[in-house]
């Protein structure tokens, strides 16, 4: 099943061609904070049959008749694993590895949808890079989840671009600008992905392929990423895990069009535009790297 958000925090499902609203299945939908997706994921076991039943009713309209938004716009956490592909670690000349250094947090407010632009902060001399990543969306709460049981806590998967200012500033600051986390176009439920540890993925800029990899090359795999995060903090339904980027990262410029595709998950193409100047002394004092 493909879970979508659209047209002002409405929640629904799609078959890739048409759209059905699930508003009638949720008790009291509210426009803000946009947590309908989190509630749907939390209640999914009881809603599953009703949601499937929607597919046999008259759709709201074709998929392109609505404006898709981030499928999970308000997760309690956006967890990210850096240095999780050898090909990326090599290009960054870093000795960091996800199995040694673990994960970090990126601001959930950086999440935008498949029809939103990546807005580049105007920081003199700074490069802003694209990182092509598979996103895990948590389905069931868990703490200290044993190895081998992480997958039981996964609701589904999505495409994620981890946009990053390169530099020596704290990672959370470089990666948390508004719009720095395009997510979408939907969450594909885990039952539709045969093996998340063997998915081809690709990212292109203006039609030119920049990143191509397979999730089988992850250093810390899908199951273990869930377990490792849960060894520190309780995972909640809707939490998003960015699983790391393969080699081929590079700078984005205003006017670029960035397309991400992940096998069996989906694709989305987002524009890049110029933002305003950043009044932040840490970026003014920037040095290269990171
Ligand atoms: Mn990343």
GROMACS .gro file of C-alpha atoms and ligand atoms in nm:
model
  291
    1UNK     CA    1   0.000   0.000   0.000
    2UNK     CA    2   0.119   0.353  -0.075
    3UNK     CA    3   0.047   0.604   0.205
    4UNK     CA    4   0.031   0.968   0.093
    5UNK     CA    5  -0.024   1.317   0.232
    6UNK     CA    6  -0.173   1.579   0.002
    7UNK     CA    7  -0.350   1.915  -0.037
    8UNK     CA    8  -0.298   2.056   0.312
    9UNK     CA    9  -0.225   1.763   0.545
   10UNK     CA   10  -0.495   1.533   0.411
   11UNK     CA   11  -0.409   1.165   0.446
   12UNK     CA   12  -0.486   0.893   0.194
   13UNK     CA   13  -0.362   0.609  -0.018
   14UNK     CA   14  -0.263   0.573  -0.383
   15UNK     CA   15  -0.211   0.287  -0.626
   16UNK     CA   16   0.033   0.501  -0.822
   17UNK     CA   17  -0.242   0.626  -1.053
   18UNK     CA   18  -0.535   0.737  -0.838
   19UNK     CA   19  -0.590   0.886  -0.494
   20UNK     CA   20  -0.827   0.786  -0.214
   21UNK     CA   21  -0.879   0.994   0.099
   22UNK     CA   22  -0.853   0.817   0.434
   23UNK     CA   23  -0.991   1.113   0.628
   24UNK     CA   24  -1.312   0.927   0.708
   25UNK     CA   25  -1.118   0.649   0.881
   26UNK     CA   26  -0.940   0.880   1.125
   27UNK     CA   27  -1.147   1.002   1.416
   28UNK     CA   28  -1.061   1.371   1.423
   29UNK     CA   29  -0.825   1.495   1.156
   30UNK     CA   30  -0.662   1.827   1.239
   31UNK     CA   31  -0.470   2.043   0.993
   32UNK     CA   32  -0.186   2.130   1.235
   33UNK     CA   33   0.030   1.988   1.366
   34UNK     CA   34   0.032   1.755   1.065
   35UNK     CA   35   0.031   1.428   1.255
   36UNK     CA   36  -0.240   1.240   1.062
   37UNK     CA   37   0.023   1.018   0.900
   38UNK     CA   38   0.172   0.929   1.238
   39UNK     CA   39  -0.176   0.842   1.367
   40UNK     CA   40  -0.254   0.634   1.059
   41UNK     CA   41   0.074   0.443   1.102
   42UNK     CA   42   0.005   0.395   1.473
   43UNK     CA   43  -0.344   0.260   1.401
   44UNK     CA   44  -0.251   0.078   1.081
   45UNK     CA   45  -0.318  -0.276   1.204
   46UNK     CA   46  -0.681  -0.189   1.273
   47UNK     CA   47  -0.717   0.031   0.963
   48UNK     CA   48  -0.548  -0.201   0.712
   49UNK     CA   49  -0.861  -0.378   0.586
   50UNK     CA   50  -1.057  -0.053   0.563
   51UNK     CA   51  -0.773   0.110   0.370
   52UNK     CA   52  -0.755  -0.184   0.129
   53UNK     CA   53  -1.132  -0.156   0.089
   54UNK     CA   54  -1.093   0.206  -0.025
   55UNK     CA   55  -0.912   0.080  -0.336
   56UNK     CA   56  -1.244  -0.073  -0.452
   57UNK     CA   57  -1.432   0.256  -0.415
   58UNK     CA   58  -1.450   0.559  -0.646
   59UNK     CA   59  -1.117   0.746  -0.618
   60UNK     CA   60  -1.095   1.111  -0.525
   61UNK     CA   61  -0.919   1.159  -0.858
   62UNK     CA   62  -0.599   1.084  -1.047
   63UNK     CA   63  -0.270   1.110  -0.858
   64UNK     CA   64  -0.172   1.423  -1.050
   65UNK     CA   65  -0.493   1.600  -0.946
   66UNK     CA   66  -0.358   1.651  -0.594
   67UNK     CA   67  -0.043   1.812  -0.462
   68UNK     CA   68   0.156   1.546  -0.280
   69UNK     CA   69   0.321   1.654   0.045
   70UNK     CA   70   0.579   1.481   0.264
   71UNK     CA   71   0.415   1.149   0.357
   72UNK     CA   72   0.532   1.183   0.720
   73UNK     CA   73   0.574   1.557   0.777
   74UNK     CA   74   0.588   1.551   1.158
   75UNK     CA   75   0.785   1.251   1.292
   76UNK     CA   76   0.903   1.263   1.651
   77UNK     CA   77   1.256   1.195   1.526
   78UNK     CA   78   1.455   1.211   1.205
   79UNK     CA   79   1.752   0.981   1.262
   80UNK     CA   80   2.035   0.962   1.012
   81UNK     CA   81   2.331   0.730   0.962
   82UNK     CA   82   2.636   0.903   0.813
   83UNK     CA   83   2.931   0.716   0.666
   84UNK     CA   84   2.727   0.405   0.593
   85UNK     CA   85   2.863   0.321   0.247
   86UNK     CA   86   3.236   0.261   0.188
   87UNK     CA   87   3.211   0.442  -0.149
   88UNK     CA   88   3.100   0.765   0.025
   89UNK     CA   89   3.351   0.736   0.308
   90UNK     CA   90   3.629   0.701   0.052
   91UNK     CA   91   3.526   1.010  -0.144
   92UNK     CA   92   3.506   1.212   0.180
   93UNK     CA   93   3.849   1.079   0.288
   94UNK     CA   94   3.697   1.005   0.627
   95UNK     CA   95   3.782   0.727   0.867
   96UNK     CA   96   3.430   0.753   1.009
   97UNK     CA   97   3.206   0.449   0.971
   98UNK     CA   98   2.847   0.406   1.082
   99UNK     CA   99   2.936   0.085   1.267
  100UNK     CA  100   3.189   0.281   1.474
  101UNK     CA  101   3.036   0.630   1.492
  102UNK     CA  102   2.666   0.550   1.501
  103UNK     CA  103   2.393   0.796   1.406
  104UNK     CA  104   2.293   1.160   1.447
  105UNK     CA  105   1.967   1.357   1.451
  106UNK     CA  106   1.856   1.594   1.177
  107UNK     CA  107   1.573   1.838   1.245
  108UNK     CA  108   1.234   1.689   1.145
  109UNK     CA  109   1.136   2.041   1.036
  110UNK     CA  110   1.378   2.003   0.744
  111UNK     CA  111   1.132   1.756   0.585
  112UNK     CA  112   0.950   1.870   0.271
  113UNK     CA  113   0.750   1.687   0.009
  114UNK     CA  114   0.793   1.569  -0.350
  115UNK     CA  115   0.657   1.894  -0.494
  116UNK     CA  116   0.859   2.131  -0.275
  117UNK     CA  117   1.189   2.294  -0.369
  118UNK     CA  118   1.523   2.253  -0.199
  119UNK     CA  119   1.607   2.609  -0.093
  120UNK     CA  120   1.979   2.679  -0.081
  121UNK     CA  121   2.088   2.909   0.203
  122UNK     CA  122   2.307   3.187   0.068
  123UNK     CA  123   2.637   3.113   0.246
  124UNK     CA  124   2.942   3.259   0.078
  125UNK     CA  125   3.168   2.987  -0.060
  126UNK     CA  126   2.973   2.697   0.089
  127UNK     CA  127   2.883   2.388  -0.110
  128UNK     CA  128   2.544   2.229  -0.051
  129UNK     CA  129   2.544   1.861  -0.147
  130UNK     CA  130   2.279   1.605  -0.239
  131UNK     CA  131   2.280   1.268  -0.061
  132UNK     CA  132   2.063   0.989  -0.206
  133UNK     CA  133   1.915   0.775   0.071
  134UNK     CA  134   1.658   0.508   0.142
  135UNK     CA  135   1.430   0.615   0.430
  136UNK     CA  136   1.296   0.370   0.686
  137UNK     CA  137   0.966   0.466   0.850
  138UNK     CA  138   0.906   0.308   1.190
  139UNK     CA  139   0.571   0.137   1.247
  140UNK     CA  140   0.582   0.004   1.602
  141UNK     CA  141   0.733   0.159   1.912
  142UNK     CA  142   1.037  -0.012   2.052
  143UNK     CA  143   1.332   0.025   2.288
  144UNK     CA  144   1.638  -0.200   2.300
  145UNK     CA  145   1.512  -0.404   2.006
  146UNK     CA  146   1.729  -0.718   1.975
  147UNK     CA  147   1.925  -0.777   1.654
  148UNK     CA  148   1.717  -0.961   1.402
  149UNK     CA  149   1.392  -0.804   1.522
  150UNK     CA  150   1.437  -0.454   1.382
  151UNK     CA  151   1.233  -0.534   1.074
  152UNK     CA  152   0.927  -0.610   1.290
  153UNK     CA  153   0.925  -0.241   1.382
  154UNK     CA  154   0.943  -0.108   1.025
  155UNK     CA  155   0.626   0.031   0.870
  156UNK     CA  156   0.767   0.106   0.528
  157UNK     CA  157   1.013   0.284   0.305
  158UNK     CA  158   1.045   0.612   0.119
  159UNK     CA  159   1.292   0.813  -0.090
  160UNK     CA  160   1.495   1.073   0.099
  161UNK     CA  161   1.748   1.335  -0.006
  162UNK     CA  162   1.975   1.431   0.285
  163UNK     CA  163   2.079   1.782   0.180
  164UNK     CA  164   2.399   1.896   0.350
  165UNK     CA  165   2.615   2.206   0.375
  166UNK     CA  166   2.977   2.089   0.369
  167UNK     CA  167   3.191   2.237   0.642
  168UNK     CA  168   3.327   2.184   0.992
  169UNK     CA  169   3.022   2.320   1.173
  170UNK     CA  170   2.814   2.083   1.385
  171UNK     CA  171   2.647   1.833   1.157
  172UNK     CA  172   2.298   1.900   1.289
  173UNK     CA  173   2.328   2.267   1.192
  174UNK     CA  174   2.465   2.195   0.845
  175UNK     CA  175   2.187   1.945   0.770
  176UNK     CA  176   1.881   2.101   0.931
  177UNK     CA  177   1.793   2.399   0.712
  178UNK     CA  178   1.427   2.410   0.612
  179UNK     CA  179   1.374   2.201   0.297
  180UNK     CA  180   1.694   1.999   0.348
  181UNK     CA  181   1.506   1.669   0.361
  182UNK     CA  182   1.281   1.598   0.062
  183UNK     CA  183   1.083   1.283   0.151
  184UNK     CA  184   0.840   1.095  -0.070
  185UNK     CA  185   0.658   1.056  -0.290
  186UNK     CA  186   0.489   0.816  -0.045
  187UNK     CA  187   0.564   0.551   0.213
  188UNK     CA  188   0.550   0.203   0.061
  189UNK     CA  189   0.447  -0.045   0.326
  190UNK     CA  190   0.712  -0.302   0.417
  191UNK     CA  191   0.506  -0.596   0.291
  192UNK     CA  192   0.557  -0.468  -0.066
  193UNK     CA  193   0.937  -0.467  -0.042
  194UNK     CA  194   1.086  -0.813  -0.081
  195UNK     CA  195   1.431  -0.729   0.055
  196UNK     CA  196   1.510  -0.370   0.164
  197UNK     CA  197   1.873  -0.481   0.188
  198UNK     CA  198   1.887  -0.533  -0.189
  199UNK     CA  199   1.740  -0.227  -0.360
  200UNK     CA  200   1.894  -0.037  -0.649
  201UNK     CA  201   1.892   0.341  -0.607
  202UNK     CA  202   1.988   0.635  -0.820
  203UNK     CA  203   2.009   1.013  -0.798
  204UNK     CA  204   2.045   1.238  -1.098
  205UNK     CA  205   2.089   1.613  -1.135
  206UNK     CA  206   1.947   1.769  -1.452
  207UNK     CA  207   1.919   1.420  -1.602
  208UNK     CA  208   2.281   1.323  -1.534
  209UNK     CA  209   2.324   1.028  -1.296
  210UNK     CA  210   2.543   1.132  -1.002
  211UNK     CA  211   2.480   0.851  -0.754
  212UNK     CA  212   2.398   0.487  -0.814
  213UNK     CA  213   2.421   0.206  -0.561
  214UNK     CA  214   2.250  -0.087  -0.399
  215UNK     CA  215   2.145  -0.107  -0.035
  216UNK     CA  216   2.331  -0.439  -0.011
  217UNK     CA  217   2.645  -0.222   0.028
  218UNK     CA  218   2.522  -0.064   0.354
  219UNK     CA  219   2.779  -0.102   0.634
  220UNK     CA  220   2.513  -0.106   0.908
  221UNK     CA  221   2.216  -0.285   0.752
  222UNK     CA  222   1.845  -0.208   0.767
  223UNK     CA  223   1.763  -0.429   1.067
  224UNK     CA  224   2.065  -0.322   1.270
  225UNK     CA  225   2.001   0.051   1.210
  226UNK     CA  226   1.663   0.016   1.381
  227UNK     CA  227   1.815  -0.182   1.668
  228UNK     CA  228   2.108   0.057   1.716
  229UNK     CA  229   1.880   0.363   1.731
  230UNK     CA  230   1.648   0.183   1.974
  231UNK     CA  231   1.940   0.098   2.203
  232UNK     CA  232   1.954   0.471   2.282
  233UNK     CA  233   1.599   0.600   2.255
  234UNK     CA  234   1.245   0.476   2.218
  235UNK     CA  235   1.138   0.463   1.855
  236UNK     CA  236   0.785   0.579   1.783
  237UNK     CA  237   0.551   0.514   1.489
  238UNK     CA  238   0.637   0.754   1.209
  239UNK     CA  239   0.999   0.806   1.310
  240UNK     CA  240   1.219   0.831   1.001
  241UNK     CA  241   1.566   0.686   0.958
  242UNK     CA  242   1.787   0.815   0.675
  243UNK     CA  243   2.005   0.514   0.599
  244UNK     CA  244   2.311   0.687   0.453
  245UNK     CA  245   2.439   0.786   0.114
  246UNK     CA  246   2.662   0.608  -0.135
  247UNK     CA  247   2.943   0.783  -0.323
  248UNK     CA  248   2.881   1.047  -0.586
  249UNK     CA  249   2.762   1.335  -0.368
  250UNK     CA  250   2.812   1.677  -0.520
  251UNK     CA  251   2.706   2.041  -0.513
  252UNK     CA  252   2.359   2.169  -0.599
  253UNK     CA  253   2.293   2.501  -0.768
  254UNK     CA  254   1.981   2.713  -0.804
  255UNK     CA  255   1.789   2.599  -1.111
  256UNK     CA  256   1.894   2.234  -1.077
  257UNK     CA  257   1.636   1.957  -1.090
  258UNK     CA  258   1.718   1.660  -0.864
  259UNK     CA  259   1.560   1.320  -0.921
  260UNK     CA  260   1.582   1.030  -0.679
  261UNK     CA  261   1.469   0.678  -0.768
  262UNK     CA  262   1.467   0.369  -0.548
  263UNK     CA  263   1.367   0.028  -0.680
  264UNK     CA  264   1.017  -0.081  -0.570
  265UNK     CA  265   0.984   0.237  -0.360
  266UNK     CA  266   0.933   0.515  -0.613
  267UNK     CA  267   1.084   0.832  -0.747
  268UNK     CA  268   1.048   1.208  -0.716
  269UNK     CA  269   1.202   1.506  -0.888
  270UNK     CA  270   1.251   1.829  -0.694
  271UNK     CA  271   1.373   2.170  -0.805
  272UNK     CA  272   1.650   2.368  -0.636
  273UNK     CA  273   1.623   2.740  -0.579
  274UNK     CA  274   1.822   3.017  -0.415
  275UNK     CA  275   1.735   3.121  -0.060
  276UNK     CA  276   1.826   3.422   0.146
  277UNK     CA  277   2.148   3.512   0.326
  278UNK     CA  278   2.223   3.337   0.655
  279UNK     CA  279   2.311   3.550   0.959
  280UNK     CA  280   2.514   3.292   1.145
  281UNK     CA  281   2.870   3.355   1.264
  282UNK     CA  282   2.958   2.984   1.261
  283UNK     CA  283   2.899   2.974   0.886
  284UNK     CA  284   3.076   3.308   0.834
  285UNK     CA  285   3.383   3.156   1.003
  286UNK     CA  286   3.359   2.844   0.794
  287UNK     CA  287   3.646   2.625   0.687
  288UNK     CA  288   3.623   2.360   0.417
  289UNK     CA  289   3.559   1.991   0.477
  290UNK     CA  290   3.293   1.787   0.655
  291LIG    MN1  291   2.334   1.144   0.475
   0.00000   0.00000   0.00000
